[in-house]
Every structure is written in C-alpha cells, then in structure tokens.
mmCIF file of C-alpha atoms in Angstrom:
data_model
loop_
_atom_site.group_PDB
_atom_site.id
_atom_site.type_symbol
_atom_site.label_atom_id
_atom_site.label_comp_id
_atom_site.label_asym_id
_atom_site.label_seq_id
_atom_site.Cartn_x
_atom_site.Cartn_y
_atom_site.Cartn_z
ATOM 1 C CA UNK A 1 48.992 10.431 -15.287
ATOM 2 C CA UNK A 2 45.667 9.228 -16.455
ATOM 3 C CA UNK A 3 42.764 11.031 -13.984
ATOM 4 C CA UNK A 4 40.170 8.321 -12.868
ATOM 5 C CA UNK A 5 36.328 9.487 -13.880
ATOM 6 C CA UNK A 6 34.435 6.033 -12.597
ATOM 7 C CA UNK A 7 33.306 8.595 -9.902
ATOM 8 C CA UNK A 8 32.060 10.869 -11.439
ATOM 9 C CA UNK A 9 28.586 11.094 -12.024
ATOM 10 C CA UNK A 10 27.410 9.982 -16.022
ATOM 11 C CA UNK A 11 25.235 12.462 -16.716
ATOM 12 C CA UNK A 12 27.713 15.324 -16.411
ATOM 13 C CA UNK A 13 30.088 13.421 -18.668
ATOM 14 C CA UNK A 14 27.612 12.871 -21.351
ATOM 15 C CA UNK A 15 25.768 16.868 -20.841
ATOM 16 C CA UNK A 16 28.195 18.480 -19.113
ATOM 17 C CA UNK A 17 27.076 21.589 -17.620
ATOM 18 C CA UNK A 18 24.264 24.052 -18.120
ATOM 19 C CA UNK A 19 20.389 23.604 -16.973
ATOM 20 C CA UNK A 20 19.087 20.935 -19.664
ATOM 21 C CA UNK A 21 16.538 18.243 -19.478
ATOM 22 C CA UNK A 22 17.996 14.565 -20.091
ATOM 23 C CA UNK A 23 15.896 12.915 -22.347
ATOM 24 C CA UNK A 24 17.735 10.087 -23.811
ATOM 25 C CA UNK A 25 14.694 7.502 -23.410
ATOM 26 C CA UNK A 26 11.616 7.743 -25.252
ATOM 27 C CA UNK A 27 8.015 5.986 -24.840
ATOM 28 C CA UNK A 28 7.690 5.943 -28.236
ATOM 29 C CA UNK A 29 10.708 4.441 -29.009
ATOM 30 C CA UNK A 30 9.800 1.034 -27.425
ATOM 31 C CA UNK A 31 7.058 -1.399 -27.735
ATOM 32 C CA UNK A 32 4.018 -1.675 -24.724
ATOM 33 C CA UNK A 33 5.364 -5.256 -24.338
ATOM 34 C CA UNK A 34 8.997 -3.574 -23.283
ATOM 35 C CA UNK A 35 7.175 -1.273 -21.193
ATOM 36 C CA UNK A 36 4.801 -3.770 -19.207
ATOM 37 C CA UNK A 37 7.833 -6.429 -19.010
ATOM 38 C CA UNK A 38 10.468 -3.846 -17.741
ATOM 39 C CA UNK A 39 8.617 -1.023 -15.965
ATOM 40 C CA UNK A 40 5.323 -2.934 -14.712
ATOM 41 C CA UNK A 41 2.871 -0.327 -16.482
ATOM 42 C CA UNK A 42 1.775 -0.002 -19.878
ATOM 43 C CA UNK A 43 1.936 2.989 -21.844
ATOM 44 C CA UNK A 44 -1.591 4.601 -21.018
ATOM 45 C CA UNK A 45 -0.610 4.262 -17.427
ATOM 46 C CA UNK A 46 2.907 5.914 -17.670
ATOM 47 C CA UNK A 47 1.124 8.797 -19.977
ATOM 48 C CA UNK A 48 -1.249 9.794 -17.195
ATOM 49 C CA UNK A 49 1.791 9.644 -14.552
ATOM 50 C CA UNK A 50 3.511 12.003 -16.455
ATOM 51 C CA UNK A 51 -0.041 14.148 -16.783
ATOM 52 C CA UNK A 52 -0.187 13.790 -13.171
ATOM 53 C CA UNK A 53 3.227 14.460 -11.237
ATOM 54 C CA UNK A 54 4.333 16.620 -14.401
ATOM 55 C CA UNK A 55 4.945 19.826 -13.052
ATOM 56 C CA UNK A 56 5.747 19.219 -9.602
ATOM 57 C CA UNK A 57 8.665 16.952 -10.988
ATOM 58 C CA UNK A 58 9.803 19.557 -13.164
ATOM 59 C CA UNK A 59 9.932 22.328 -9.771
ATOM 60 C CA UNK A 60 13.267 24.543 -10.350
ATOM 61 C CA UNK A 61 16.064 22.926 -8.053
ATOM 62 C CA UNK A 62 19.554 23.812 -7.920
ATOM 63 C CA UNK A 63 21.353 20.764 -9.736
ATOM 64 C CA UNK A 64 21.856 22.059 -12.625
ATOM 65 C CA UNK A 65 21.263 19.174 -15.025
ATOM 66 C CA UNK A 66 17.008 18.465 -14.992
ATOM 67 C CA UNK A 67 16.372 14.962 -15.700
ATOM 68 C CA UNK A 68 12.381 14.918 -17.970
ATOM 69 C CA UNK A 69 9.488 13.765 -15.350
ATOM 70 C CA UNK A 70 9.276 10.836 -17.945
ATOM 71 C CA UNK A 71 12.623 10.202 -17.217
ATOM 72 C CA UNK A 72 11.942 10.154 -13.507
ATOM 73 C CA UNK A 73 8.921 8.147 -13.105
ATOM 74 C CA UNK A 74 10.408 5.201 -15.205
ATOM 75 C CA UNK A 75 13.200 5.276 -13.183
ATOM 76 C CA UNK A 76 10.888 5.431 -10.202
ATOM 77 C CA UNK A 77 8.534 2.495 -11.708
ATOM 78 C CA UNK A 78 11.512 0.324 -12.292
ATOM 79 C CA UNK A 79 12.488 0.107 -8.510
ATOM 80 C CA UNK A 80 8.869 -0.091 -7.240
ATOM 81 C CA UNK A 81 8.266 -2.934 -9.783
ATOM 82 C CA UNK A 82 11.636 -4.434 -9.688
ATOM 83 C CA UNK A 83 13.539 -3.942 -6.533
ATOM 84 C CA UNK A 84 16.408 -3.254 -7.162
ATOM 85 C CA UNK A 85 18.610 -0.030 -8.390
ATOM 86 C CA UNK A 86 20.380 -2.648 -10.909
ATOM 87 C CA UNK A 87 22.357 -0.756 -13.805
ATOM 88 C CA UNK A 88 20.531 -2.908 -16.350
ATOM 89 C CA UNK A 89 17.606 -0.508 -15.408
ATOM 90 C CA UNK A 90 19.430 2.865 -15.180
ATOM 91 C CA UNK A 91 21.278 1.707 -18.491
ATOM 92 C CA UNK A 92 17.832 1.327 -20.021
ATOM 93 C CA UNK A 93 16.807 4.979 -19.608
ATOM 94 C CA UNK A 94 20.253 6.345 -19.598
ATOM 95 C CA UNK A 95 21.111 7.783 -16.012
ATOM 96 C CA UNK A 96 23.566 6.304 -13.624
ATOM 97 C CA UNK A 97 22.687 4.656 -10.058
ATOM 98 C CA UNK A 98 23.156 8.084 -8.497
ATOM 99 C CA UNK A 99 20.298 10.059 -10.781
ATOM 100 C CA UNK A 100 18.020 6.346 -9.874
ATOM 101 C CA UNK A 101 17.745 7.167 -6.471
ATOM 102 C CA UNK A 102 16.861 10.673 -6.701
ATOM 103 C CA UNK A 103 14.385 9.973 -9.243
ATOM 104 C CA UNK A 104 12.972 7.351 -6.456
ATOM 105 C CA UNK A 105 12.633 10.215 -3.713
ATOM 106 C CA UNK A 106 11.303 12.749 -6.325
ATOM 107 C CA UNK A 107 8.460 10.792 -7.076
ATOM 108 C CA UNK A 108 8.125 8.864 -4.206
ATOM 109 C CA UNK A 109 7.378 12.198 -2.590
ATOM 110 C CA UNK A 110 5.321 13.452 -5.442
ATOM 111 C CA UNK A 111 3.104 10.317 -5.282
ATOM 112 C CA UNK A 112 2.846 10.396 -0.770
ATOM 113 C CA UNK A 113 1.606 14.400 -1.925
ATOM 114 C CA UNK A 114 -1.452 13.251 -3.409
ATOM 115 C CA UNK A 115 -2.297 10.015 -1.163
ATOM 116 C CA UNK A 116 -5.730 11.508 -0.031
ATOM 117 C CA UNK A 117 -6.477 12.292 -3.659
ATOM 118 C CA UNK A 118 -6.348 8.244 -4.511
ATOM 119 C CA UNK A 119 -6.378 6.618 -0.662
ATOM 120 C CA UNK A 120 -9.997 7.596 1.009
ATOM 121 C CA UNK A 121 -12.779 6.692 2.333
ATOM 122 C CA UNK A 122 -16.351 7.509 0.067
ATOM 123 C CA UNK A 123 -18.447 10.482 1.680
ATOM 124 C CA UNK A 124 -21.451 10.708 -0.130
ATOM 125 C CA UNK A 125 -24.528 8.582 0.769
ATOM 126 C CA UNK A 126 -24.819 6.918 -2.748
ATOM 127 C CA UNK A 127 -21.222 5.352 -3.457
ATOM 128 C CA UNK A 128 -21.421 4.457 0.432
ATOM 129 C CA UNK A 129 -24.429 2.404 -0.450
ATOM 130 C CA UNK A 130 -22.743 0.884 -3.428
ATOM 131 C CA UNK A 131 -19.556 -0.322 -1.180
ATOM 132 C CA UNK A 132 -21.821 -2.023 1.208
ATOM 133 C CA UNK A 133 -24.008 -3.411 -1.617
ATOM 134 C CA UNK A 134 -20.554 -4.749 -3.369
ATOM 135 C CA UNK A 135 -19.635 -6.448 -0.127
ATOM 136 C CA UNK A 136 -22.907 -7.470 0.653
ATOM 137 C CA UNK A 137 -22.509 -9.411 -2.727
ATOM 138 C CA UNK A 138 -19.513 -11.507 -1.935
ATOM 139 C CA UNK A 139 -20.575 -13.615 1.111
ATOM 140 C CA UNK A 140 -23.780 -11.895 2.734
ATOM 141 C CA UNK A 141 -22.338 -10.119 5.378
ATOM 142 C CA UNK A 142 -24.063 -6.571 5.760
ATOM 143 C CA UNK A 143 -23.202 -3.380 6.597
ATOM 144 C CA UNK A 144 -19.421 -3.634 5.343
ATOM 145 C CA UNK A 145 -17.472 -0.735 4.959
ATOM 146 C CA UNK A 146 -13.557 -2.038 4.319
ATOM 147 C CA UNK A 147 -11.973 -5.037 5.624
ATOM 148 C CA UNK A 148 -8.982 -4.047 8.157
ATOM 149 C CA UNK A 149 -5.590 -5.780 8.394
ATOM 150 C CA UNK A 150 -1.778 -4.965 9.001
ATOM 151 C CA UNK A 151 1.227 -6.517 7.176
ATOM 152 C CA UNK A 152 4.835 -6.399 7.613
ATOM 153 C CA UNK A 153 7.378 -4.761 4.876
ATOM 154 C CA UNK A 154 10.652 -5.399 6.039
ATOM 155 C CA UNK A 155 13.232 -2.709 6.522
ATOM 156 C CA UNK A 156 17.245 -2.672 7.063
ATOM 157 C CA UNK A 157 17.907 -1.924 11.031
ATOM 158 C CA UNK A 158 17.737 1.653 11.541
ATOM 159 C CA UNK A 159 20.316 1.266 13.976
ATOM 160 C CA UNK A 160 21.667 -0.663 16.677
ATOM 161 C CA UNK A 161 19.965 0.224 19.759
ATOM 162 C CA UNK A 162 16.631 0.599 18.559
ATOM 163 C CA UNK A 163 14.839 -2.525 18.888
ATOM 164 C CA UNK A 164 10.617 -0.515 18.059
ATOM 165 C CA UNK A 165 11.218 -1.703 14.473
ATOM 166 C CA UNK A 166 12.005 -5.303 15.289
ATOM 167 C CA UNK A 167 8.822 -7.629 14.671
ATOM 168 C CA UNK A 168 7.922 -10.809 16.331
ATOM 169 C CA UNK A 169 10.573 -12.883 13.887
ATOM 170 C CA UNK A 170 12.996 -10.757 14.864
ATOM 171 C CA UNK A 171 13.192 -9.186 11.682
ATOM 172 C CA UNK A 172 13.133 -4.938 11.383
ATOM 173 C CA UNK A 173 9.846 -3.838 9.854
ATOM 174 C CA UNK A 174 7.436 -1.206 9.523
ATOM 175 C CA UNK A 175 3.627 -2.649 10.379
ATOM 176 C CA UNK A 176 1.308 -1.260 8.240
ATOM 177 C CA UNK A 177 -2.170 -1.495 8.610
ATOM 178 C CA UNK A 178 -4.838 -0.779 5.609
ATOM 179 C CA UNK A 179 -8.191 -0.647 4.437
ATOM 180 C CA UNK A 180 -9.640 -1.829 1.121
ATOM 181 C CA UNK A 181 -12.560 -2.318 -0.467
ATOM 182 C CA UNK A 182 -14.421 -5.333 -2.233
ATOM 183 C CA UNK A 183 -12.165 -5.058 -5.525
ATOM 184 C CA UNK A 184 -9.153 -4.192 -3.270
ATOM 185 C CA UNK A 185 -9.028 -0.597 -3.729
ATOM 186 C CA UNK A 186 -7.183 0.877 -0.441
ATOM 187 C CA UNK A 187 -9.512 3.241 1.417
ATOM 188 C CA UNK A 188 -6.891 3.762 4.245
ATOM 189 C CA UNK A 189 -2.789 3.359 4.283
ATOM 190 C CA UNK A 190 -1.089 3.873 7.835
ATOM 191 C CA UNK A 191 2.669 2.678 6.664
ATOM 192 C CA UNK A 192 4.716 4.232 9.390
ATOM 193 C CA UNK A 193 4.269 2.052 12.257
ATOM 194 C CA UNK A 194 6.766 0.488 13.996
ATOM 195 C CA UNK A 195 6.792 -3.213 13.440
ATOM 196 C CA UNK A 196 6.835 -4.129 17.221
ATOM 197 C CA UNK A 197 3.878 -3.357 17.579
ATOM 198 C CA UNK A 198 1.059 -5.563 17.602
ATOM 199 C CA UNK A 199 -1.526 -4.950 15.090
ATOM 200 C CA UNK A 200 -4.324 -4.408 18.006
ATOM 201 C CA UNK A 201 -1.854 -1.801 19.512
ATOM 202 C CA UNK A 202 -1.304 -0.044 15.964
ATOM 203 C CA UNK A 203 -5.511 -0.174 15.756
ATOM 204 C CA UNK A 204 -5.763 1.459 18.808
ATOM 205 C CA UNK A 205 -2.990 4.269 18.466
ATOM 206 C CA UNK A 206 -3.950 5.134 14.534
ATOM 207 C CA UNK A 207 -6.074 7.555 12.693
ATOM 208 C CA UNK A 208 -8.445 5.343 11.364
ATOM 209 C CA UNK A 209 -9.805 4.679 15.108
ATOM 210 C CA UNK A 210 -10.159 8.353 15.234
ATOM 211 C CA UNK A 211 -11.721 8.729 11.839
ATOM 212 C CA UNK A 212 -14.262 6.072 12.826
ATOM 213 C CA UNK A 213 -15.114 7.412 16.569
ATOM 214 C CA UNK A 214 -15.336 10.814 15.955
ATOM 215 C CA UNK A 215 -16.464 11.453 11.970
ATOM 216 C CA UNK A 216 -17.897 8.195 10.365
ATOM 217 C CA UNK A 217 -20.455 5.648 9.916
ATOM 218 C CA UNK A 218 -23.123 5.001 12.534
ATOM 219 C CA UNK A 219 -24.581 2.327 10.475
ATOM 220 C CA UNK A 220 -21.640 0.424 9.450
ATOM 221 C CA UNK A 221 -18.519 -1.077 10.311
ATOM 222 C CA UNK A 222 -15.261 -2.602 8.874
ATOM 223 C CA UNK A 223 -14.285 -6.355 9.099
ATOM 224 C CA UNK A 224 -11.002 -7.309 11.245
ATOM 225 C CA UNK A 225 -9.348 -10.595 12.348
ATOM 226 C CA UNK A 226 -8.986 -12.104 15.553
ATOM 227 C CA UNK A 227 -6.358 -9.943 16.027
ATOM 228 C CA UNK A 228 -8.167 -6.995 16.727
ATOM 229 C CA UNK A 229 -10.650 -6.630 19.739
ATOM 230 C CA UNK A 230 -14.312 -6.035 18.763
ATOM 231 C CA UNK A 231 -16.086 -2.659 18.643
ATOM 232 C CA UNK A 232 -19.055 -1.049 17.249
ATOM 233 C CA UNK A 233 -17.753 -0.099 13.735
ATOM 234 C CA UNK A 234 -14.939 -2.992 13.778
ATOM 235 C CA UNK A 235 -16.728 -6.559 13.465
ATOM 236 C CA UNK A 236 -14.327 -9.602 14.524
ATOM 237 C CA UNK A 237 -15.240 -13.808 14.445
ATOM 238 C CA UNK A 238 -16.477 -15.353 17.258
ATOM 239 C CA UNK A 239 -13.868 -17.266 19.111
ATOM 240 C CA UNK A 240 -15.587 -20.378 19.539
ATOM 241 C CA UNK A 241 -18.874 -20.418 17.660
ATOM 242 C CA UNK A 242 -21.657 -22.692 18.862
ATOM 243 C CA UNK A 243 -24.475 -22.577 17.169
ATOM 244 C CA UNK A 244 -25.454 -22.348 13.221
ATOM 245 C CA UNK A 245 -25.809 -18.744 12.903
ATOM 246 C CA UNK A 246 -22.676 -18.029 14.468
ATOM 247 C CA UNK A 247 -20.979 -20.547 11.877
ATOM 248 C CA UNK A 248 -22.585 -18.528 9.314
ATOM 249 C CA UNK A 249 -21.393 -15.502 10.740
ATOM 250 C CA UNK A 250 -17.844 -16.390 10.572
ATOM 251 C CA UNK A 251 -17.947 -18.078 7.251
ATOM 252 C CA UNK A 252 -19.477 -14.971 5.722
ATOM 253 C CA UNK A 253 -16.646 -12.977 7.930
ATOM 254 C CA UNK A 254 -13.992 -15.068 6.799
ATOM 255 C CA UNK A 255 -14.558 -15.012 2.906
ATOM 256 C CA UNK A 256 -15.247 -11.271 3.440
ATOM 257 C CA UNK A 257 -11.908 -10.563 4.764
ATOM 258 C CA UNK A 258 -10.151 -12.763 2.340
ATOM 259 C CA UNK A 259 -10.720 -9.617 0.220
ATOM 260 C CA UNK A 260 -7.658 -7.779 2.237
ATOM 261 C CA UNK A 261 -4.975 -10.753 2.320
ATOM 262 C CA UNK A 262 -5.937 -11.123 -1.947
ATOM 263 C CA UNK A 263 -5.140 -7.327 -1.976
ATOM 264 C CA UNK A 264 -2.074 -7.695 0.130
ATOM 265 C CA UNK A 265 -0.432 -10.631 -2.418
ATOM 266 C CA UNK A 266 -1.064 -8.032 -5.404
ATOM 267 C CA UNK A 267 0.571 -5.757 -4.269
ATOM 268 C CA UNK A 268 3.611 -7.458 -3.277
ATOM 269 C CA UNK A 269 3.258 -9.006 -6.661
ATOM 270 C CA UNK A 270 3.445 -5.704 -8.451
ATOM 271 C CA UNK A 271 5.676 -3.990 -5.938
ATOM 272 C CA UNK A 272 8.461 -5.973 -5.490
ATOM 273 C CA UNK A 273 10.698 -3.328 -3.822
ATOM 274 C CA UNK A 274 8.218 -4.395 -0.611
ATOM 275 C CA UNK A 275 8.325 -8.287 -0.908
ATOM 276 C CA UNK A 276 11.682 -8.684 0.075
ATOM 277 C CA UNK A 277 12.759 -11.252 -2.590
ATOM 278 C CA UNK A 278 15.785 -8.142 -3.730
ATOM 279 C CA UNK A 279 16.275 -7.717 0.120
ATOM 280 C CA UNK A 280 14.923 -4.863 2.710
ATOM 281 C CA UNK A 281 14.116 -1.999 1.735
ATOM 282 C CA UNK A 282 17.607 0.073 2.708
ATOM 283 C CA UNK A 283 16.313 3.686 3.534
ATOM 284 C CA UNK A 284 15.416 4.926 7.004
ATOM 285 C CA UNK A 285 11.977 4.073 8.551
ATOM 286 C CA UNK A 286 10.198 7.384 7.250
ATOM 287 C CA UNK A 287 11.157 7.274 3.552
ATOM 288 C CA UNK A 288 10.516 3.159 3.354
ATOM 289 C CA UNK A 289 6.843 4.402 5.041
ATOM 290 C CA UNK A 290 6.753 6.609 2.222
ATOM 291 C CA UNK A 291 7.887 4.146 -0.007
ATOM 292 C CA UNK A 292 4.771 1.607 0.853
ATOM 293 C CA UNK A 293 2.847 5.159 0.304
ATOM 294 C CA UNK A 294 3.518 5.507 -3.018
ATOM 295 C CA UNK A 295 3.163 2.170 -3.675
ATOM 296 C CA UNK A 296 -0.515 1.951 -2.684
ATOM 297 C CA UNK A 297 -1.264 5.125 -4.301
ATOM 298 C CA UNK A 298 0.072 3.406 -7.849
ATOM 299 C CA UNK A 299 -2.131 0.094 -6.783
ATOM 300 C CA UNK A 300 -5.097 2.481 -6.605
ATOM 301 C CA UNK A 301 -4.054 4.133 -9.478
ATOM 302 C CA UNK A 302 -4.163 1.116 -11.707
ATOM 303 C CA UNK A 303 -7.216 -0.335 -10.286
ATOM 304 C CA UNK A 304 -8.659 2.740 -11.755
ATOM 305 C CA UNK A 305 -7.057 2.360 -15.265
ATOM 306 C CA UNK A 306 -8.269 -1.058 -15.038
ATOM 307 C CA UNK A 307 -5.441 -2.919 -14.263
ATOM 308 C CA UNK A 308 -7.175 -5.106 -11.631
ATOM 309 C CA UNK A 309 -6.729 -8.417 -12.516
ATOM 310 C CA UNK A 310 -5.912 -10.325 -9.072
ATOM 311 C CA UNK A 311 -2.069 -11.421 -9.188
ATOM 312 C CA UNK A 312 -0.792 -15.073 -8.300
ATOM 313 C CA UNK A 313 0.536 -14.909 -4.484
ATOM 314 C CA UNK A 314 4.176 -13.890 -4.398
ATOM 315 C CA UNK A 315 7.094 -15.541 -3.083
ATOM 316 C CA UNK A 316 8.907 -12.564 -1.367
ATOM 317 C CA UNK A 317 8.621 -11.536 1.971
ATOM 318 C CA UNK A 318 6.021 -8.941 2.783
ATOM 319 C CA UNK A 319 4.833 -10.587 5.744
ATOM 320 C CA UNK A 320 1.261 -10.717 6.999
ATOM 321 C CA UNK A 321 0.693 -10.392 10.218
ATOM 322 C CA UNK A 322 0.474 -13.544 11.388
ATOM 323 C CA UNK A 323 -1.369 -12.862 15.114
ATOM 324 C CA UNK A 324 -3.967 -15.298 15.006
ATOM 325 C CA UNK A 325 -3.660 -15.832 18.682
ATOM 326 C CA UNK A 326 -6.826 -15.246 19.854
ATOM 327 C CA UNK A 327 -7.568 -11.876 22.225
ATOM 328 C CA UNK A 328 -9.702 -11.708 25.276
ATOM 329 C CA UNK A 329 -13.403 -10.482 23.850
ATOM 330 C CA UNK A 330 -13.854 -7.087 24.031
ATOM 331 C CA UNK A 331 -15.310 -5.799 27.312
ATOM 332 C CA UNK A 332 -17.205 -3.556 24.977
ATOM 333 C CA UNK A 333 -20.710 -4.153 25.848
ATOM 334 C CA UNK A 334 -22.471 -2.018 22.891
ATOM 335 C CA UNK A 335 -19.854 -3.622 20.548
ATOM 336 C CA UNK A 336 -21.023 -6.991 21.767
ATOM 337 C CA UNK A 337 -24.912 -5.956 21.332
ATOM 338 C CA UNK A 338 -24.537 -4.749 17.371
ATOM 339 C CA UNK A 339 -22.250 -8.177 16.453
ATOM 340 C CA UNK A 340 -25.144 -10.194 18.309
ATOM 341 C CA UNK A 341 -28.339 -8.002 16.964
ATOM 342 C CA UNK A 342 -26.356 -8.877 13.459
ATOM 343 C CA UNK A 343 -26.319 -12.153 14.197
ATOM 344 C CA UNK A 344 -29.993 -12.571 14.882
ATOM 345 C CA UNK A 345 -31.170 -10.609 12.266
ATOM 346 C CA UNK A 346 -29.025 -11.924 9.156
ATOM 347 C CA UNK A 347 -27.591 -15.230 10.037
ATOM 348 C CA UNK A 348 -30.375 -16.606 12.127
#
C-alpha cells in the first residue's frame, strides 16, 4: 500500500537527515532585476543583511537540518515585501511553506534585536541641529524634532472575547504610533498597542511621553495632529485660527507633518505583509507587533543604503488613523505659552 509523503516536510525528503545547511538558492545565480522584482531589495542590500543578522541566524538549534542565513532572509524578505507565504516564493529558494514561516520568526526576531541600533532618536548636539535645520527647510516651522502619528495594521482576531484589538471600523488592529524625521527615517516605533485605543490615549500611556518628560529636548518639540492634545515638546494646529500668523502657523504645521503620512504610504508600499491587500496579518498580537518592528527597521535600513525614493500611495489597507475630530485644547498652560511665544516670534 503506497505510504502518503505530501506531509512530510520537503526538506527532509530532498537532505534527509544529518546537521547540513540548505543552500539550494544562490545570489549569484540570478540577475538584480530578479532580486528587486521578487524579494523587494537589491543585491547590495541583501549582502549587508546577511553581514548583519549572519551569525545570530546561524545560532546552534536542535532541528537538525540548518537552512543558510541567505536562505532565511530571502525567505523573510519575500513575505515582508509580498504578503503572502505563496509556494511560488518558497519554490523560488527551495524550502517548503513550513521552513517559510520559521525563516519569518528567525529574522523577524533577529531584526526586533537590533531596533535601537536603526530606530532612535540623535543625542549629540550637532546632528540634533541638523534635524531641526532639515525641518526648518521644508515649511519654516522651527524647533522640529520628528513629526508624531499612529496608524492601524490590521490583525486576524486574537480571539473571541477580546474586543482591546478592535479599532473604530470594527476591524482587529494593532495602533502603532511613530516618529520620523524630514526624509522619513523612523526615530521612534511603538507597534504593540492595542488598536482600541485612541491615538491620544496610546500618546499618553507610551514611552516616547516618558522619553520626552524625563530625558529630552528642552528646546524642541515634535509635530502632532489634532488628535493629540498640546504640550510643551508636542506642537498641535490651532483649532480655529483667526488671525494671519496663526494661518501661517498651521500651514507650516500641516506641510510639516505631511512628512509622517508620506512615510506611512512607503512603507505600506514596500511592506505589503502590513497593507492588508494579501489579508491580516494571521499571527498573534505580539509577533504581528514584531512584525511592523522589523519592518521599520528594514525601512530605516534602506533609507540608509539609499533606497529613499518616496513610493506612490498604496492601495492596501494599513489604515491611518483617521481621528481628526478635534480635542478639547490642552489645559496645559506652559504648553499653551511656548505654541503662542512661537507664534509671535516666527509667524508674526
């Protein structure tokens, strides 16, 4: 009686047993158009991957087939880019569906290791300078440190009877609020939070509000919608602007902040694992968190190796937040004392 095999898993019928390293796909086998078209990344970018997760992909485990940390992170790079664990894209580097996913968590987890590394804010006096200066240079608004916002990445339903991850469509989603600078490099990434929470809520309950009250910038602030209440080191439009320098203030805001929703439709362009065009994003809350992780880190990552040509918007579904509604003004009298000493002494 014929024994079925569809089961079992392909890389212990092509390599059987014994502690080997499957490398039946090679970089230099394939052209950098292949690369870019089916893996998102050209060959530079993959090569200093490899330099840069290398051994901590290649940590002794106890399968006993090894799959190469080349192997790995194109496996990994084909579901960020593509969304989807199709077997068109294990068939292209030669491991089966099973192998995918564990290639996914291996370097998804290698990447979230070395966030800080790529995700931070700039400490010394000089590049601090420069960030303002950059932002300064886009619409005339001073002092800017990062532009603030939070967008949705849909998830499945963790289960049932928790409704904390179901966002004001009704959809389950993890909010996610981030930082970038004036070419859209992320200075923060807080992916974890729950998506029923408003984005004022997630301000007020995450690090960065620490970070800022406690360790940085006395004479500076970020840039945030109307969504988020106004503070000292967090400058928001004026509700209803009445006179010319107020205009000015929140035309100067508004193209400012445009930085932050550009950065948010490149990445969904790149990543499409988070825009929701292959579906949600089927792992549990904490590894699709680390998912957007690793995601940002590789968007940082490129801008670095150059690869920061904005992207056309997307079609998928990585929602923005979309609470424009506006909040009560913040009872924060200092906070409402810098915004008006700013607007007196630049948009006057």
């Amino acid at each position: 009686m014929a024994v079925p095999i569809a089961v079992l898993d392909c890389d212990l019928l092509l390599y059987g047993r014994g502690h080997r390293t499957l490398d039946r796909f090679k970089l230099e086998d394939v052209t950098d158009e292949y690369l870019v078209s089916t893996y998102g990344f050209p060959r530079q970018f993959i090569c200093y991957l490899v330099d840069l997760l290398g051994a901590t992909l290649s940590r002794p485990t106890q399968r006993s087939r090894a799959i190469s940390p080349e192997t790995q992170i194109l496996a990994a790079l084909g579901f960020y880019t593509s969304g989807s664990f199709q077997t068109r894209m294990g068939d292209a580097i030669g491991i089966s569906q099973a192998s995918m996913s564990r290639c996914v968590a291996n370097v998804t987890e290698a990447l979230v290791e070395r966030a800080s590394q790529f995700i931070h804010f700039p400490k010394d006096e000089a590049t601090v300078q420069t960030l303002k200066d950059d932002f300064y240079g886009l619409a005339g608004m001073p002092g800017v440190l990062g532009v603030v916002d939070c967008t949705h990445v849909a998830i499945k339903a963790p289960n049932a009877e928790d409704l904390s991850y179901v966002n004001r469509k009704g959809l389950h989603s993890l909010n996610c609020l981030m930082v970038c600078d004036s070419r859209g490099v992320l200075l923060s990434a807080e992916t974890h939070w729950p998506g029923s929470l408003a984005d004022c809520t997630v301000l007020e309950q995450a690090a960065l509000t620490s970070q800022f009250e406690t360790e940085l910038h006395k004479d500076g602030w970020l840039l945030g919608d109307s969504s988020f209440l106004l503070r000292t080191w967090l400058m928001t439009p004026l509700h209803i602007p009445e006179t010319p320098a107020e205009y000015r203030y929140n035309m100067a805001h508004s193209a400012t902040h445009n930085v932050i929703e550009r950065t948010f439709r490149t990445i969904r362009s790149r990543f499409r694992c988070l825009d929701g065009s292959k579906g949600t994003l089927q792992y549990s809350p904490e590894k699709s968190s680390h998912i957007i992780l690793a995601c940002c880190v590789l968007h940082n990552i490129s801008l670095q190796h150059g690869l920061d040509v904005w992207s056309a918007p997307a079609t998928g579904h990585m929602e923005q937040s979309e609470e424009e509604y506006e909040q009560s003004e913040s009872v924060d009298s200092e906070a409402c004392r810098v915004r008006q000493e700013l607007l007196l002494t630049h948009f006057s």
